[in-house]
Each structure stands twice: as structure tokens, then as C-alpha cells.
Coordinates of C-alpha atoms and ligand atoms in Angstrom, one line a residue:
M140 CA 9.9 -16.0 -116.2
Q141 CA 9.3 -15.8 -119.9
T142 CA 5.8 -16.4 -121.1
P143 CA 5.7 -19.2 -123.7
T144 CA 4.4 -18.3 -127.1
T145 CA 1.7 -20.9 -127.8
L146 CA -1.4 -21.8 -125.9
R147 CA -0.2 -25.4 -125.6
E148 CA 3.1 -24.4 -124.1
I149 CA 1.3 -22.0 -121.7
K150 CA -0.9 -24.9 -120.6
E151 CA 2.1 -27.1 -120.1
L152 CA 3.9 -24.5 -118.1
K153 CA 0.8 -23.8 -115.9
E154 CA 0.5 -27.5 -115.2
K155 CA 4.2 -27.9 -114.3
L156 CA 4.1 -24.9 -112.0
A157 CA 0.8 -26.0 -110.4
R158 CA 2.5 -29.4 -109.6
I159 CA 5.5 -27.6 -108.1
I160 CA 3.4 -25.2 -106.0
G161 CA 0.8 -28.0 -105.2
D162 CA 3.6 -30.1 -103.7
M163 CA 4.2 -27.3 -101.2
L164 CA 0.5 -27.2 -100.1
T165 CA -1.6 -29.6 -98.1
S166 CA -4.7 -31.1 -99.8
E167 CA -6.9 -28.8 -97.7
E168 CA -4.9 -25.8 -98.8
K169 CA -5.2 -26.9 -102.5
E170 CA -9.0 -27.4 -102.2
E171 CA -9.4 -24.0 -100.6
A172 CA -7.4 -22.4 -103.4
L173 CA -9.5 -24.2 -106.0
R174 CA -12.8 -23.1 -104.5
D175 CA -11.5 -19.5 -104.5
H176 CA -12.7 -17.0 -107.1
H177 CA -9.1 -16.2 -108.1
A178 CA -9.1 -19.7 -109.7
R179 CA -12.2 -18.9 -111.9
R180 CA -12.7 -15.2 -112.4
P181 CA -11.7 -14.1 -115.9
P182 CA -9.1 -11.3 -116.0
R183 CA -10.5 -7.8 -116.9
P184 CA -9.0 -5.8 -119.7
C185 CA -6.9 -4.0 -117.1
G186 CA -5.6 -7.3 -115.7
M187 CA -6.4 -9.7 -112.9
T188 CA -7.6 -7.9 -109.8
I189 CA -6.2 -9.6 -106.7
H190 CA -8.0 -9.2 -103.4
T191 CA -5.5 -9.0 -100.5
G192 CA -8.2 -8.3 -97.9
I193 CA -11.9 -8.5 -97.4
G194 CA -13.5 -5.2 -96.6
C195 CA -11.9 -1.8 -95.9
T196 CA -11.8 0.5 -92.9
L197 CA -11.2 3.7 -94.8
R198 CA -14.9 4.3 -95.8
C199 CA -14.2 6.7 -98.6
T200 CA -17.4 8.6 -99.4
Y201 CA -17.2 7.7 -103.1
C202 CA -16.5 4.0 -102.5
Y203 CA -18.8 1.3 -103.9
I204 CA -17.5 -1.7 -102.0
E205 CA -20.5 -1.5 -99.6
D206 CA -22.8 -1.8 -102.6
M207 CA -20.9 -4.9 -103.6
G208 CA -21.5 -6.5 -100.3
F209 CA -18.1 -5.9 -98.6
P210 CA -18.0 -4.7 -95.0
W211 CA -16.4 -1.5 -93.5
S212 CA -14.1 -3.6 -91.5
A213 CA -11.0 -5.4 -92.9
K214 CA -9.4 -8.7 -92.5
P215 CA -6.6 -10.3 -94.5
Y216 CA -7.6 -12.5 -97.4
P217 CA -7.7 -16.1 -96.3
L218 CA -5.4 -17.7 -98.9
N219 CA -1.6 -17.7 -98.3
G220 CA 0.7 -16.5 -101.0
R221 CA 1.4 -20.0 -102.5
Q222 CA -2.4 -20.8 -102.5
L223 CA -3.0 -17.6 -104.4
V224 CA -0.4 -18.5 -107.0
Y225 CA -1.9 -22.0 -107.2
A226 CA -5.4 -20.5 -107.7
L227 CA -4.1 -18.3 -110.5
L228 CA -2.4 -21.2 -112.2
K229 CA -5.7 -23.1 -112.1
N230 CA -7.6 -20.2 -113.6
P231 CA -8.3 -21.2 -117.2
S232 CA -7.8 -17.7 -118.5
F233 CA -4.7 -16.7 -116.6
I234 CA -1.4 -16.4 -118.4
P235 CA 1.8 -16.6 -116.3
G236 CA 5.1 -14.9 -116.9
R237 CA 6.6 -11.5 -117.7
N238 CA 4.4 -11.1 -120.8
G239 CA 1.4 -12.7 -119.1
T240 CA -1.7 -11.4 -117.4
L241 CA -1.3 -8.0 -115.6
I242 CA -1.8 -8.1 -111.9
A243 CA -3.8 -5.3 -110.2
I244 CA -3.9 -5.1 -106.4
G245 CA -6.2 -2.7 -104.5
S246 CA -9.6 -2.8 -106.3
V247 CA -11.9 -3.7 -103.4
T248 CA -9.8 -3.0 -100.4
E249 CA -6.9 -0.8 -99.3
P250 CA -4.0 -3.1 -99.6
F251 CA -1.7 -1.4 -97.1
L252 CA -4.0 -1.2 -94.1
P253 CA -2.5 -2.6 -90.9
E254 CA -4.8 -5.6 -91.4
T255 CA -3.9 -6.2 -95.1
K256 CA -0.3 -5.0 -95.5
E257 CA 1.5 -8.2 -94.7
K258 CA -0.8 -10.2 -96.9
T259 CA -0.3 -7.8 -99.8
I260 CA 3.5 -8.0 -99.5
E261 CA 3.3 -11.8 -99.2
Y262 CA 1.2 -11.9 -102.4
I263 CA 3.6 -9.6 -104.2
E264 CA 6.6 -11.7 -103.2
N265 CA 4.9 -15.0 -104.2
I266 CA 3.6 -13.8 -107.5
A267 CA 7.0 -12.3 -108.3
E268 CA 8.9 -15.4 -107.3
Y269 CA 6.8 -18.1 -108.9
L270 CA 5.1 -16.3 -111.8
G271 CA 6.9 -13.1 -112.7
N272 CA 3.7 -11.3 -114.0
P273 CA 3.8 -7.5 -114.0
I274 CA 2.3 -6.2 -110.7
Q275 CA 0.5 -3.0 -109.9
F276 CA -1.0 -1.7 -106.7
S277 CA -3.0 1.3 -105.7
T278 CA -2.9 2.8 -102.2
K279 CA -3.7 5.8 -100.0
M280 CA -1.7 4.5 -97.0
P281 CA 1.8 5.8 -96.2
L282 CA 4.6 3.4 -97.1
T283 CA 7.9 3.4 -95.3
R284 CA 11.4 3.0 -96.7
S285 CA 11.5 -0.5 -95.6
D286 CA 8.1 -1.3 -97.2
A287 CA 9.4 0.2 -100.4
E288 CA 12.6 -1.9 -100.2
R289 CA 10.7 -5.1 -99.7
I290 CA 8.4 -4.4 -102.6
A291 CA 11.2 -3.3 -104.9
R292 CA 13.2 -6.5 -104.0
A293 CA 10.3 -8.6 -105.1
D294 CA 9.4 -6.7 -108.3
P295 CA 11.7 -3.8 -109.2
G296 CA 9.4 -2.8 -112.0
I297 CA 6.3 -2.8 -109.8
S298 CA 3.8 -0.1 -110.7
P299 CA 2.8 1.9 -107.6
L300 CA -0.3 4.1 -107.9
I301 CA -0.7 6.6 -105.1
T302 CA -4.3 7.9 -104.9
I303 CA -4.7 11.7 -104.4
I304 CA -7.8 13.3 -105.8
T305 CA -8.3 16.3 -103.5
V306 CA -6.5 18.2 -100.9
E307 CA -9.3 20.7 -100.0
H308 CA -12.1 18.1 -99.5
H309 CA -10.2 15.1 -98.3
R310 CA -11.8 15.2 -94.8
N311 CA -15.2 14.8 -96.4
L312 CA -14.3 12.5 -99.2
E313 CA -11.8 10.2 -97.4
P314 CA -12.5 10.8 -93.7
Y315 CA -10.5 7.9 -92.4
A316 CA -7.6 7.9 -94.9
P317 CA -4.2 9.4 -94.2
P318 CA -4.0 13.1 -95.4
P319 CA -2.7 13.8 -98.9
E320 CA 0.5 15.3 -97.5
L321 CA 1.5 11.8 -96.3
R322 CA 0.7 10.3 -99.7
F323 CA 2.9 12.9 -101.4
K324 CA 5.6 11.8 -99.0
T325 CA 5.0 8.1 -100.0
I326 CA 5.6 9.2 -103.6
A327 CA 8.9 10.6 -102.5
V328 CA 9.8 7.5 -100.5
L329 CA 9.1 5.2 -103.5
A330 CA 11.0 7.4 -105.9
E331 CA 14.0 7.4 -103.5
K332 CA 14.0 3.6 -103.7
R333 CA 14.1 3.9 -107.5
L334 CA 10.6 2.8 -108.0
K335 CA 8.4 4.6 -110.5
P336 CA 5.4 6.1 -108.5
I337 CA 2.4 7.3 -110.4
L338 CA -0.3 9.6 -109.2
F339 CA -3.7 7.8 -109.2
Y340 CA -6.3 10.5 -110.0
R341 CA -9.3 8.3 -109.6
P342 CA -12.1 8.9 -109.1
I343 CA -12.3 12.3 -110.7
I344 CA -15.0 14.2 -108.8
P345 CA -16.7 16.8 -111.0
G346 CA -17.0 20.2 -109.3
I347 CA -13.8 19.5 -107.3
A348 CA -11.2 18.1 -109.6
E349 CA -11.4 21.1 -112.0
K350 CA -10.3 23.4 -109.1
E351 CA -7.5 21.2 -107.7
Y352 CA -5.9 19.1 -110.4
Q353 CA -3.1 21.6 -111.3
Y354 CA -1.9 21.8 -107.8
I355 CA -2.1 18.0 -107.2
L356 CA -0.3 17.2 -110.4
E357 CA 2.5 19.8 -109.7
E358 CA 2.9 18.5 -106.1
A359 CA 3.1 14.9 -107.3
K360 CA 5.7 15.8 -109.8
R361 CA 7.7 17.7 -107.3
H362 CA 7.7 14.7 -105.0
G363 CA 9.0 12.3 -107.7
A364 CA 5.9 10.9 -109.5
I365 CA 6.7 10.0 -113.1
G366 CA 3.1 10.1 -114.4
V367 CA -0.6 10.1 -113.7
V368 CA -3.4 7.6 -114.3
A369 CA -6.8 9.4 -114.3
G370 CA -10.2 7.6 -114.0
T371 CA -13.9 8.0 -113.7
L372 CA -16.2 8.2 -110.8
R373 CA -19.0 5.6 -110.6
V374 CA -21.9 6.3 -108.3
T375 CA -24.8 4.3 -106.8
P376 CA -27.8 5.8 -105.1
R377 CA -26.1 5.2 -101.7
I378 CA -23.0 7.1 -102.8
I379 CA -25.0 10.1 -104.0
E380 CA -26.7 10.2 -100.6
K381 CA -23.3 9.8 -98.8
L382 CA -21.8 12.6 -100.8
K383 CA -24.7 14.9 -99.9
E384 CA -24.5 14.0 -96.2
N385 CA -20.7 14.8 -96.3
D386 CA -21.3 18.3 -97.8
I387 CA -19.8 17.5 -101.1
P388 CA -21.4 19.7 -103.9
I389 CA -23.2 17.2 -106.1
E390 CA -24.9 19.4 -108.7
E391 CA -22.1 18.9 -111.2
I392 CA -22.1 15.1 -110.6
I393 CA -25.9 14.9 -111.0
K394 CA -25.7 17.0 -114.2
R395 CA -23.2 14.6 -115.7
L396 CA -25.0 11.3 -114.8
P397 CA -26.4 9.6 -118.0
R398 CA -29.2 8.2 -115.9
K399 CA -30.4 7.6 -112.4
P400 CA -28.7 4.5 -111.0
K401 CA -30.8 1.6 -109.7
P402 CA -30.2 0.4 -106.1
R403 CA -26.6 -0.9 -105.8
E404 CA -26.0 -0.2 -109.5
Q405 CA -22.8 1.6 -110.3
V406 CA -23.2 4.2 -113.1
P407 CA -20.2 6.0 -114.5
V408 CA -20.4 9.8 -114.3
Y409 CA -19.3 11.6 -117.5
T410 CA -15.8 13.0 -116.8
R411 CA -14.0 12.6 -120.1
D412 CA -13.6 16.4 -120.5
I413 CA -12.0 16.8 -117.1
K414 CA -9.9 13.7 -117.6
E415 CA -8.6 15.2 -120.8
K416 CA -7.7 18.4 -119.0
I417 CA -5.9 16.5 -116.3
L418 CA -3.9 14.4 -118.8
S419 CA -3.1 17.3 -121.0
Y420 CA -1.8 19.4 -118.0
A421 CA 0.2 16.3 -116.9
R422 CA 2.0 16.3 -120.3
K423 CA 2.5 20.0 -120.1
I424 CA 4.5 19.7 -116.8
G425 CA 6.4 16.6 -117.9
L426 CA 4.4 13.8 -116.4
I427 CA 3.5 10.8 -118.5
A428 CA -0.3 10.7 -119.0
F429 CA -1.9 7.3 -118.8
P430 CA -5.6 7.1 -119.6
E431 CA -5.7 3.5 -118.3
A432 CA -4.0 1.9 -115.3
C433 CA -2.9 -1.1 -117.4
M434 CA -0.6 1.1 -119.4
A435 CA 1.1 2.3 -116.3
N436 CA 1.7 -1.3 -115.3
L437 CA 3.2 -2.2 -118.7
Y438 CA 5.3 1.0 -118.7
T439 CA 7.0 0.5 -115.4
H440 CA 7.8 -3.1 -116.4
G441 CA 9.4 -1.9 -119.6
Y442 CA 6.6 -2.9 -122.0
T443 CA 4.7 -0.9 -124.6
C444 CA 1.2 -1.6 -126.0
W445 CA -0.1 -0.3 -129.3
K446 CA -2.5 2.0 -127.5
M447 CA 0.5 3.6 -125.7
I448 CA 2.2 4.0 -129.1
N449 CA -0.9 5.7 -130.4
L450 CA -0.6 8.2 -127.5
G451 CA 3.1 8.7 -128.0
V452 CA 4.2 6.8 -124.8
T453 CA 6.8 4.1 -125.2
S454 CA 8.9 2.1 -122.8
K455 CA 12.0 -0.1 -123.3
N456 CA 10.4 -3.0 -125.2
M457 CA 8.2 -2.5 -128.2
P458 CA 5.3 -4.8 -129.0
P459 CA 5.4 -7.4 -131.9
E460 CA 4.5 -6.1 -135.3
K461 CA 0.8 -5.3 -135.9
N462 CA -0.2 -7.8 -138.4
L463 CA -3.7 -9.2 -138.7
E464 CA -2.7 -12.1 -140.8
R465 CA -0.1 -13.2 -138.2
I466 CA -2.7 -13.1 -135.4
R467 CA -5.2 -15.0 -137.5
E468 CA -2.6 -17.7 -138.3
D469 CA -1.5 -17.8 -134.7
L470 CA -5.1 -18.6 -133.6
V471 CA -5.6 -21.1 -136.3
L472 CA -2.3 -22.9 -135.2
N473 CA -3.8 -23.0 -131.7
G474 CA -6.9 -24.7 -133.0
F475 CA -9.3 -21.8 -133.4
K476 CA -11.3 -21.0 -136.5
V477 CA -11.2 -17.3 -137.2
L478 CA -14.1 -16.2 -139.4
S479 CA -13.0 -12.6 -139.7
A480 CA -10.3 -10.2 -138.4
K481 CA -10.3 -6.5 -138.7
W482 CA -8.9 -3.3 -137.1
E483 CA -11.4 -1.2 -135.1
N484 CA -8.8 1.5 -134.8
N485 CA -5.0 1.7 -134.5
Y486 CA -4.8 -0.4 -131.5
R487 CA -7.9 -2.6 -131.2
V488 CA -8.5 -5.7 -133.2
R489 CA -12.0 -7.2 -133.7
L490 CA -12.1 -10.9 -134.3
T491 CA -15.1 -13.1 -135.1
L492 CA -14.6 -16.8 -134.3
S493 CA -16.6 -19.9 -134.6
Q494 CA -19.4 -20.3 -132.0
R495 CA -17.9 -23.5 -130.7
H496 CA -14.9 -21.5 -129.3
R497 CA -17.1 -19.1 -127.2
R498 CA -16.2 -20.9 -124.0
Y499 CA -12.5 -19.9 -124.6
K500 CA -13.4 -16.2 -125.0
S501 CA -11.5 -14.8 -122.1
L502 CA -8.5 -17.1 -122.7
I503 CA -8.3 -16.1 -126.4
E504 CA -8.7 -12.4 -125.5
E505 CA -6.0 -12.6 -122.8
Y506 CA -3.7 -14.5 -125.1
I507 CA -3.9 -11.9 -127.9
R508 CA -3.7 -9.0 -125.4
C509 CA -0.6 -10.3 -123.7
K510 CA 1.3 -11.6 -126.7
Y511 CA 0.6 -8.7 -129.2
K512 CA -0.1 -5.9 -126.7
L513 CA -3.3 -5.0 -128.4
C514 CA -6.8 -4.3 -127.2
I515 CA -9.2 -6.9 -128.4
K516 CA -12.9 -7.6 -128.8
T517 CA -14.1 -11.1 -129.9
F518 CA -17.4 -12.1 -131.3
Y519 CA -18.8 -15.6 -132.0
K520 CA -21.1 -16.9 -134.7
Ligands
SF4_1 S1 -9.6 2.9 -99.6 FE1 -10.4 2.1 -101.5 S2 -11.6 0.3 -100.9 FE2 -11.1 1.5 -99.0 S3 -13.0 2.7 -98.7 FE3 -11.5 3.9 -99.9 S4 -12.0 3.6 -102.0 FE4 -13.0 2.0 -100.8

């Protein structure tokens, strides 16, 4: 489904779709969907994270979900597929369609656990059927040929991220997750079904990643990965303790921490230098290097953003022309007063709008991000 080009048309389309989906739901189902956080939470710059389960049984040592209040057990998310779509359509900042909000599955649970897998596929199928937004998932679980076929039938451009961050230390870092060999095999299965699997090198664990990344990238490539997304480790005091308990060398992590985290606070560990090494080695061996997961989602769906162009990565469709005046006029036509517009760099625009539009902040940002494929920051005064 094409994304309309004005905010008014987007609103009309959302209302029309919500009526159609709403007619398929009972009033209790609609109410439950409306109470759900998917109907309210603003998308993040990387897209809208979709929860397909509550909790996770894999208990990765570096995982922060316990600090966020999630349990180490898993159950499928309570909404059914149509309720989830309904909730998204009722979310004021969500933009439906192929050029709409990016969908990211797998942030606070493993989406292909026995407990969550059917729900995940149901969500993928429903989002693809009724909305058409670009979907991405990340997983450590093995996927079968028939899983891959079902997923590819729903969204042939889907962006699969397969997490492998260590081979040597996986028993200590991911004690209950399937071994990396099975995940390399999943890459091969997805590639065989003409999907575009991407290695997910996140979190980068300083002290371990430096010794292993070359092997992991080479193996991923050999099994059919087209690229790599690399990302940072975030730690809480509990995670640091857990890493110590599991015999993970933490000196390098501590050295790179900008400050001591407060209880439950997630603090990113400095890994930019290691990330650069990973991405540069990826390029050297013919993998596409994605510094952010959203770029991988755009890429596999045939889209290109201006940050990708800046990095020399392009997919089938190029973004609209980069023109500040056009963006300003577009927002004015949509009823917003733009006080100033300027480039922060080659791919990020900085807009200042009238204070009275502040409550539309996430919608405005999402609209510009989706339509012009630009990063954006907005300010209000
Ligand atoms: S699989 Fe993901 S959500 Fe589950 S414990 Fe590991 S990092 Fe956390």
C-alpha cells in the first residue's frame, strides 16, 4: 500500500483502515487494542518497536530486559494480529504504508521462541496484509525453511537480522540461546529462500569483539549474509555483575564506560572504534556495512535514505530531492509554522517550529523521516 503524501490524506487513510479493521473486531478487542501501548508510544528514530511477547527465556547475560521489568519467562503478546494493526492505526504518530513507519520486531523479547513464534508470524502477516510497512526482525533462534517461506510470502523484502556476537564465549554470554552454528545455518536458510539476511553484531562486547569479528563476518558472508548491522552494548549495574559472575572479562568494558550507571539505568559503553573496525572489515570482504538497523530495513525493501547515500550504500529507489525550501513549504501546507530550517550535516535537517505545534513533535518528525528519508531533529519556541 502506497503512503499518501500529505498529513490530511494520511489521517484519512488511517481512519478508513481503522474502520475496516475495527469491523472485524469485537468492542472488547477494540478497547483492549486502544489501551495498549502500541496505540500510544511514539516511534523511535529506528522505527516502531513491536512486542510479540512478554519476557524472554534466553537470559542473555548482557540483556537489559530484567532492568526494564520484564520477566525471564515468555508468553505471547496478548493482542491478536488485527488488534495490533488497529492499535498502530490509532497511534497518532504512526504512518502506514510502504513509505511509512519502519517496523522493528525483537527489541524486548526473542520473537522466535516456541512461545512467541506464532504470534510473531501472525503480526508479520497482518502488518504486511493491511498496512504494508517495511518490517524487520532480529533473532537468535533457528528458522526452518517453512518459517522462511511463510515470512517471505508475507513480506518478500523483510529485513532479517541474525544475532551473532561471539563464538568463543557464547555459553557465558548467551547460555540458553541456540549455538552460533545454528544461527549461521539460519542465515543460509533465509538466503536460500531469496531473503536478504543480515548479521546483527549487537551488542559489541569490548575485549571479545576485537578478537572474533573477522571470523564471524567471514562465516556470515560464507553462509549468505548480505551485510552487517553493528551496535553498542548498554550496561546496568546488574549486567556488570552478571558479566563478572559468568567469567566475562570486564576490564575493557569498565574502562570504556563514560560513568557508573545508577540502579537499572542503561549506560552505553564506548564502542565506536570497534564498530568502525567491524564495518570497515565488512566492506573489505564484500558485506554491506549498516551503522544503524533502520538502514538495513530500508535497504532490503528497496529504499535509500540520505544517510545511506552519504555512506555510499544505495538500494533500488532513491529518496526525494534534498530541498529545505520544499520541506518547509510541505509543513506550511500541512498547517505548521516553520520558524527556521537548516542542515545539520548532509543527511540531518534541524527544524524550529512554533511552540504551539510541540504536541505534534513525533508525528512531524515521523512524517519528514518517512517522506524525505532524512534524519530530523525538531525544536519549538
Ligand atoms: S534473546 Fe534478546 S530479549 Fe532475550 S534475553 Fe537475549 S537479549 Fe534479552
